[in-house]
Amino acid sequence: MKTSYLTAVTLATACFTSGVLAAGSPLTLGAGALYVQSPYQGGKERYYPFPLINYEDANFFVSGLQGGYFLWKDQQDQFSLIITSSGQEYDPKRTSSSAMKQLDKRHLTLMAGGQWQHIADWGVLKTSLVGDVLDQSNGFVWNTNWHYPLMLDGISLNPGAGVSWNSSKQTNYYYGVSSAESRRSGISSYDAGDSWLPYVEISASYPLTSRWQLGVGGRYQWFGSEVKDSPMVAKSGQAMIWTGLSYTF
């Protein structure tokens, strides 16, 4: 049962971005491990391996599981077209709840849209709007966050906070329960509306050598009422923790 996998991979990859730019190299590769709490009834905490990939040139970039093309780029502002994954799925085979096993599977989907980033003395502001392009949820996700990168005794820290808005179709696809599912499982039917998920996060990277970096980080997000009230959901929020090792070429 994966949820917010993309979120954590993107956060982990962003941790190494400053090291890439400082080294004057467009490419960083590595590997990491991710711990994710499951929000679903009967779900278990999961551990995932994932790749760390960061590449950027004048026109294109790849960061974790997200890629994009720059329409505008200068020292302060970047506007790009992006393609990414929903980073979210529900697999009824991976739950200990017999009722939850009767629900339909919710699939990962591909999402595309636009992203704007502004860099200033007070931090980095980023906002994006993407929509499903594979006819799975047919929903939209708008995400806005702020980070304040800083250095502390050779360690790069990147604390931040943000909020994600998920349209009613997006929320209902992953957390709603149809009438047919309700009759089959005994779980109450539920039609979710659009939802808000505020979060805080922090990442840190430490240079082991001029090329190798060790990174750690985490995020906690709170579920809005539309998610929290779903009969599929067992928690009021979700924690993610990761660590990784990367090499800058």
mmCIF file of C-alpha atoms in Angstrom:
data_model
loop_
_atom_site.group_PDB
_atom_site.id
_atom_site.type_symbol
_atom_site.label_atom_id
_atom_site.label_comp_id
_atom_site.label_asym_id
_atom_site.label_seq_id
_atom_site.Cartn_x
_atom_site.Cartn_y
_atom_site.Cartn_z
ATOM 1 C CA MET A 1 0.000 0.000 0.000
ATOM 2 C CA LYS A 2 1.862 3.066 -1.199
ATOM 3 C CA THR A 3 0.749 6.566 -0.431
ATOM 4 C CA SER A 4 2.711 9.766 -0.882
ATOM 5 C CA TYR A 5 5.672 7.743 -2.188
ATOM 6 C CA LEU A 6 6.358 10.426 -4.763
ATOM 7 C CA THR A 7 6.289 13.092 -2.068
ATOM 8 C CA ALA A 8 9.033 11.473 -0.052
ATOM 9 C CA VAL A 9 11.193 10.622 -3.087
ATOM 10 C CA THR A 10 10.936 14.217 -4.312
ATOM 11 C CA LEU A 11 11.826 15.519 -0.844
ATOM 12 C CA ALA A 12 14.807 13.170 -0.662
ATOM 13 C CA THR A 13 16.069 14.160 -4.103
ATOM 14 C CA ALA A 14 15.714 17.882 -3.361
ATOM 15 C CA CYS A 15 18.053 17.418 -0.422
ATOM 16 C CA PHE A 16 20.954 16.882 -2.831
ATOM 17 C CA THR A 17 20.134 19.702 -5.259
ATOM 18 C CA SER A 18 22.339 22.279 -3.527
ATOM 19 C CA GLY A 19 25.247 19.856 -3.624
ATOM 20 C CA VAL A 20 24.799 19.337 -7.348
ATOM 21 C CA LEU A 21 24.801 23.065 -8.070
ATOM 22 C CA ALA A 22 27.742 23.714 -5.786
ATOM 23 C CA ALA A 23 29.801 21.085 -7.576
ATOM 24 C CA GLY A 24 28.982 22.613 -10.953
ATOM 25 C CA SER A 25 27.656 19.268 -12.160
ATOM 26 C CA PRO A 26 24.184 18.626 -13.589
ATOM 27 C CA LEU A 27 23.929 14.996 -12.440
ATOM 28 C CA THR A 28 23.603 13.233 -9.094
ATOM 29 C CA LEU A 29 22.742 9.534 -8.676
ATOM 30 C CA GLY A 30 22.173 7.481 -5.572
ATOM 31 C CA ALA A 31 19.903 5.166 -3.630
ATOM 32 C CA GLY A 32 17.767 5.500 -0.555
ATOM 33 C CA ALA A 33 15.345 3.760 1.802
ATOM 34 C CA LEU A 34 11.922 5.088 2.779
ATOM 35 C CA TYR A 35 9.623 4.402 5.751
ATOM 36 C CA VAL A 36 5.944 5.291 5.227
ATOM 37 C CA GLN A 37 2.962 4.958 7.552
ATOM 38 C CA SER A 38 -0.129 3.580 5.871
ATOM 39 C CA PRO A 39 -3.241 5.732 6.360
ATOM 40 C CA TYR A 40 -5.618 2.865 5.580
ATOM 41 C CA GLN A 41 -7.527 0.568 7.918
ATOM 42 C CA GLY A 42 -5.532 -2.623 8.401
ATOM 43 C CA GLY A 43 -2.547 -1.153 6.580
ATOM 44 C CA LYS A 44 0.976 -1.752 7.807
ATOM 45 C CA GLU A 45 3.990 0.514 7.856
ATOM 46 C CA ARG A 46 6.082 -0.086 4.751
ATOM 47 C CA TYR A 47 9.734 0.205 3.778
ATOM 48 C CA TYR A 48 10.733 0.945 0.188
ATOM 49 C CA PRO A 49 14.030 1.258 -1.671
ATOM 50 C CA PHE A 50 14.099 4.093 -4.204
ATOM 51 C CA PRO A 51 16.527 5.715 -6.657
ATOM 52 C CA LEU A 52 17.933 9.214 -6.132
ATOM 53 C CA ILE A 53 18.166 10.976 -9.483
ATOM 54 C CA ASN A 54 18.802 14.669 -10.015
ATOM 55 C CA TYR A 55 19.661 16.144 -13.415
ATOM 56 C CA GLU A 56 19.307 19.680 -14.697
ATOM 57 C CA ASP A 57 20.483 21.598 -17.763
ATOM 58 C CA ALA A 58 19.294 24.754 -19.488
ATOM 59 C CA ASN A 59 16.123 23.117 -20.817
ATOM 60 C CA PHE A 60 15.269 19.922 -18.959
ATOM 61 C CA PHE A 61 15.332 18.549 -15.440
ATOM 62 C CA VAL A 62 14.680 15.281 -13.630
ATOM 63 C CA SER A 63 14.171 15.291 -9.862
ATOM 64 C CA GLY A 64 13.197 11.998 -8.276
ATOM 65 C CA LEU A 65 10.065 10.764 -10.051
ATOM 66 C CA GLN A 66 9.369 14.122 -11.671
ATOM 67 C CA GLY A 67 10.610 15.503 -14.968
ATOM 68 C CA GLY A 68 10.089 18.825 -16.672
ATOM 69 C CA TYR A 69 10.882 21.298 -19.430
ATOM 70 C CA PHE A 70 11.745 24.918 -18.608
ATOM 71 C CA LEU A 71 9.629 27.522 -20.368
ATOM 72 C CA TRP A 72 11.377 30.296 -18.434
ATOM 73 C CA LYS A 73 14.451 30.177 -16.235
ATOM 74 C CA ASP A 74 16.615 32.826 -14.598
ATOM 75 C CA GLN A 75 18.367 33.223 -11.237
ATOM 76 C CA GLN A 76 15.137 33.991 -9.392
ATOM 77 C CA ASP A 77 12.242 32.466 -11.312
ATOM 78 C CA GLN A 78 11.574 29.209 -13.091
ATOM 79 C CA PHE A 79 8.396 28.200 -14.898
ATOM 80 C CA SER A 80 8.201 24.694 -16.311
ATOM 81 C CA LEU A 81 5.928 22.060 -17.756
ATOM 82 C CA ILE A 82 6.129 18.936 -15.591
ATOM 83 C CA ILE A 83 5.127 15.289 -15.701
ATOM 84 C CA THR A 84 4.985 13.235 -12.536
ATOM 85 C CA SER A 85 3.273 10.352 -10.757
ATOM 86 C CA SER A 86 0.384 10.537 -8.326
ATOM 87 C CA GLY A 87 2.685 8.622 -5.979
ATOM 88 C CA GLN A 88 -0.360 6.977 -4.472
ATOM 89 C CA GLU A 89 -2.167 3.655 -4.719
ATOM 90 C CA TYR A 90 -4.255 1.228 -2.679
ATOM 91 C CA ASP A 91 -3.758 -2.532 -2.990
ATOM 92 C CA PRO A 92 -6.448 -4.574 -1.194
ATOM 93 C CA LYS A 93 -4.082 -7.552 -1.033
ATOM 94 C CA ARG A 94 -1.864 -5.633 1.382
ATOM 95 C CA THR A 95 -4.235 -5.143 4.285
ATOM 96 C CA SER A 96 -5.055 -7.262 7.320
ATOM 97 C CA SER A 97 -8.696 -6.129 7.272
ATOM 98 C CA SER A 98 -11.029 -8.664 5.638
ATOM 99 C CA ALA A 99 -13.505 -5.881 4.814
ATOM 100 C CA MET A 100 -10.836 -3.674 3.216
ATOM 101 C CA LYS A 101 -9.755 -6.630 1.074
ATOM 102 C CA GLN A 102 -13.122 -6.389 -0.701
ATOM 103 C CA LEU A 103 -12.500 -2.863 -2.005
ATOM 104 C CA ASP A 104 -11.305 -2.078 -5.512
ATOM 105 C CA LYS A 105 -7.662 -1.406 -6.214
ATOM 106 C CA ARG A 106 -6.643 2.248 -6.657
ATOM 107 C CA HIS A 107 -3.826 2.622 -9.187
ATOM 108 C CA LEU A 108 -0.876 4.905 -9.569
ATOM 109 C CA THR A 109 -1.469 7.416 -12.335
ATOM 110 C CA LEU A 110 0.536 9.834 -14.465
ATOM 111 C CA MET A 111 -0.060 13.541 -13.928
ATOM 112 C CA ALA A 112 1.021 16.573 -15.960
ATOM 113 C CA GLY A 113 0.826 20.336 -15.561
ATOM 114 C CA GLY A 114 2.845 23.422 -14.693
ATOM 115 C CA GLN A 115 5.197 24.511 -11.938
ATOM 116 C CA TRP A 116 6.569 27.889 -10.838
ATOM 117 C CA GLN A 117 9.498 28.441 -8.468
ATOM 118 C CA HIS A 118 10.773 31.714 -6.990
ATOM 119 C CA ILE A 119 14.103 32.037 -5.155
ATOM 120 C CA ALA A 120 14.622 34.970 -2.757
ATOM 121 C CA ASP A 121 16.549 35.887 0.404
ATOM 122 C CA TRP A 122 13.585 34.764 2.500
ATOM 123 C CA GLY A 123 13.520 31.279 0.978
ATOM 124 C CA VAL A 124 12.266 29.248 -1.967
ATOM 125 C CA LEU A 125 8.577 29.337 -2.919
ATOM 126 C CA LYS A 126 7.225 26.675 -5.255
ATOM 127 C CA THR A 127 3.726 25.991 -6.560
ATOM 128 C CA SER A 128 2.415 23.443 -9.060
ATOM 129 C CA LEU A 129 -0.879 22.293 -10.555
ATOM 130 C CA VAL A 130 -1.120 18.870 -12.192
ATOM 131 C CA GLY A 131 -3.935 16.684 -13.491
ATOM 132 C CA ASP A 132 -4.405 12.997 -14.197
ATOM 133 C CA VAL A 133 -3.705 12.100 -17.847
ATOM 134 C CA LEU A 134 -4.357 8.322 -17.715
ATOM 135 C CA ASP A 135 -8.093 8.396 -16.921
ATOM 136 C CA GLN A 136 -7.670 6.869 -13.462
ATOM 137 C CA SER A 137 -8.804 9.542 -11.003
ATOM 138 C CA ASN A 138 -9.428 12.349 -13.542
ATOM 139 C CA GLY A 139 -8.499 14.648 -10.667
ATOM 140 C CA PHE A 140 -6.202 17.588 -10.000
ATOM 141 C CA VAL A 141 -3.575 18.323 -7.340
ATOM 142 C CA TRP A 142 -2.336 21.804 -6.444
ATOM 143 C CA ASN A 143 0.706 21.942 -4.173
ATOM 144 C CA THR A 144 2.420 25.002 -2.697
ATOM 145 C CA ASN A 145 5.406 24.957 -0.346
ATOM 146 C CA TRP A 146 8.120 27.190 1.112
ATOM 147 C CA HIS A 147 11.623 26.164 2.160
ATOM 148 C CA TYR A 148 14.503 28.011 3.756
ATOM 149 C CA PRO A 149 17.844 26.358 2.883
ATOM 150 C CA LEU A 150 20.681 27.038 5.308
ATOM 151 C CA MET A 151 24.116 25.770 6.320
ATOM 152 C CA LEU A 152 25.027 24.654 9.853
ATOM 153 C CA ASP A 153 28.558 23.384 10.554
ATOM 154 C CA GLY A 154 28.917 21.973 7.053
ATOM 155 C CA ILE A 155 25.470 20.377 7.052
ATOM 156 C CA SER A 156 22.897 21.561 4.490
ATOM 157 C CA LEU A 157 19.484 21.918 6.145
ATOM 158 C CA ASN A 158 16.228 22.491 4.279
ATOM 159 C CA PRO A 159 13.213 22.993 6.579
ATOM 160 C CA GLY A 160 9.885 23.804 5.000
ATOM 161 C CA ALA A 161 6.110 23.785 5.138
ATOM 162 C CA GLY A 162 3.332 23.569 2.594
ATOM 163 C CA VAL A 163 -0.177 22.544 1.709
ATOM 164 C CA SER A 164 -1.634 20.263 -0.941
ATOM 165 C CA TRP A 165 -5.140 20.609 -2.372
ATOM 166 C CA ASN A 166 -6.703 17.561 -4.003
ATOM 167 C CA SER A 167 -9.825 17.928 -6.136
ATOM 168 C CA SER A 168 -12.952 15.961 -5.253
ATOM 169 C CA LYS A 169 -12.283 13.395 -7.992
ATOM 170 C CA GLN A 170 -8.698 12.914 -6.815
ATOM 171 C CA THR A 171 -9.723 12.548 -3.165
ATOM 172 C CA ASN A 172 -12.675 10.307 -3.923
ATOM 173 C CA TYR A 173 -10.627 7.974 -6.107
ATOM 174 C CA TYR A 174 -8.198 7.153 -3.276
ATOM 175 C CA TYR A 175 -10.485 7.512 -0.245
ATOM 176 C CA GLY A 176 -14.086 7.171 -1.421
ATOM 177 C CA VAL A 177 -16.171 3.981 -1.136
ATOM 178 C CA SER A 178 -18.715 3.264 -3.866
ATOM 179 C CA SER A 179 -22.144 1.727 -3.260
ATOM 180 C CA ALA A 180 -21.019 -1.498 -4.940
ATOM 181 C CA GLU A 181 -17.922 -1.679 -2.704
ATOM 182 C CA SER A 182 -20.081 -0.976 0.342
ATOM 183 C CA ARG A 183 -22.480 -3.839 -0.441
ATOM 184 C CA ARG A 184 -19.563 -6.187 -1.044
ATOM 185 C CA SER A 185 -17.476 -5.248 1.995
ATOM 186 C CA GLY A 186 -19.907 -3.962 4.614
ATOM 187 C CA ILE A 187 -17.948 -0.698 4.811
ATOM 188 C CA SER A 188 -20.134 2.414 4.713
ATOM 189 C CA SER A 189 -20.288 4.119 1.333
ATOM 190 C CA TYR A 190 -18.457 7.433 1.222
ATOM 191 C CA ASP A 191 -18.286 10.204 -1.369
ATOM 192 C CA ALA A 192 -15.320 12.479 -0.669
ATOM 193 C CA GLY A 193 -15.077 16.124 -1.654
ATOM 194 C CA ASP A 194 -11.960 18.158 -2.328
ATOM 195 C CA SER A 195 -9.371 17.980 0.467
ATOM 196 C CA TRP A 196 -6.523 19.973 2.022
ATOM 197 C CA LEU A 197 -3.371 18.372 3.423
ATOM 198 C CA PRO A 198 -0.986 20.750 5.256
ATOM 199 C CA TYR A 199 2.502 19.465 6.051
ATOM 200 C CA VAL A 200 5.910 20.248 7.537
ATOM 201 C CA GLU A 201 9.169 18.702 6.431
ATOM 202 C CA ILE A 202 12.924 18.889 6.858
ATOM 203 C CA SER A 203 15.880 17.362 5.071
ATOM 204 C CA ALA A 204 19.611 17.451 5.696
ATOM 205 C CA SER A 205 22.662 16.417 3.702
ATOM 206 C CA TYR A 206 26.248 15.963 4.855
ATOM 207 C CA PRO A 207 29.221 15.771 2.444
ATOM 208 C CA LEU A 208 31.246 12.631 3.150
ATOM 209 C CA THR A 209 33.704 13.598 0.388
ATOM 210 C CA SER A 210 33.717 16.144 -2.426
ATOM 211 C CA ARG A 211 31.438 13.780 -4.408
ATOM 212 C CA TRP A 212 29.596 11.592 -1.882
ATOM 213 C CA GLN A 213 26.740 12.887 0.267
ATOM 214 C CA LEU A 214 24.637 11.338 3.023
ATOM 215 C CA GLY A 215 21.064 12.575 3.378
ATOM 216 C CA VAL A 216 18.200 12.163 5.841
ATOM 217 C CA GLY A 217 14.782 13.734 6.050
ATOM 218 C CA GLY A 218 11.150 13.439 6.946
ATOM 219 C CA ARG A 219 7.683 14.836 6.509
ATOM 220 C CA TYR A 220 4.465 14.833 8.498
ATOM 221 C CA GLN A 221 1.186 15.716 6.832
ATOM 222 C CA TRP A 222 -2.216 16.213 8.426
ATOM 223 C CA PHE A 223 -5.364 14.902 6.770
ATOM 224 C CA GLY A 224 -8.230 17.288 6.176
ATOM 225 C CA SER A 225 -11.721 16.177 7.204
ATOM 226 C CA GLU A 226 -12.585 14.795 3.743
ATOM 227 C CA VAL A 227 -9.740 12.276 4.039
ATOM 228 C CA LYS A 228 -9.861 11.746 7.806
ATOM 229 C CA ASP A 229 -13.609 10.987 7.760
ATOM 230 C CA SER A 230 -13.261 8.270 5.116
ATOM 231 C CA PRO A 231 -14.077 4.788 6.464
ATOM 232 C CA MET A 232 -10.958 3.594 4.642
ATOM 233 C CA VAL A 233 -8.702 5.780 6.812
ATOM 234 C CA ALA A 234 -7.370 4.914 10.269
ATOM 235 C CA LYS A 235 -5.211 7.956 11.065
ATOM 236 C CA SER A 236 -5.449 11.733 11.240
ATOM 237 C CA GLY A 237 -2.069 12.168 9.566
ATOM 238 C CA GLN A 238 0.916 10.395 8.071
ATOM 239 C CA ALA A 239 4.666 10.332 8.723
ATOM 240 C CA MET A 240 7.449 9.584 6.229
ATOM 241 C CA ILE A 241 11.168 9.192 6.995
ATOM 242 C CA TRP A 242 13.974 8.504 4.557
ATOM 243 C CA THR A 243 17.748 8.243 4.260
ATOM 244 C CA GLY A 244 20.008 7.968 1.229
ATOM 245 C CA LEU A 245 23.500 8.096 -0.226
ATOM 246 C CA SER A 246 24.358 9.936 -3.465
ATOM 247 C CA TYR A 247 27.282 10.612 -5.801
ATOM 248 C CA THR A 248 27.697 13.823 -7.809
ATOM 249 C CA PHE A 249 29.398 13.397 -11.189
#
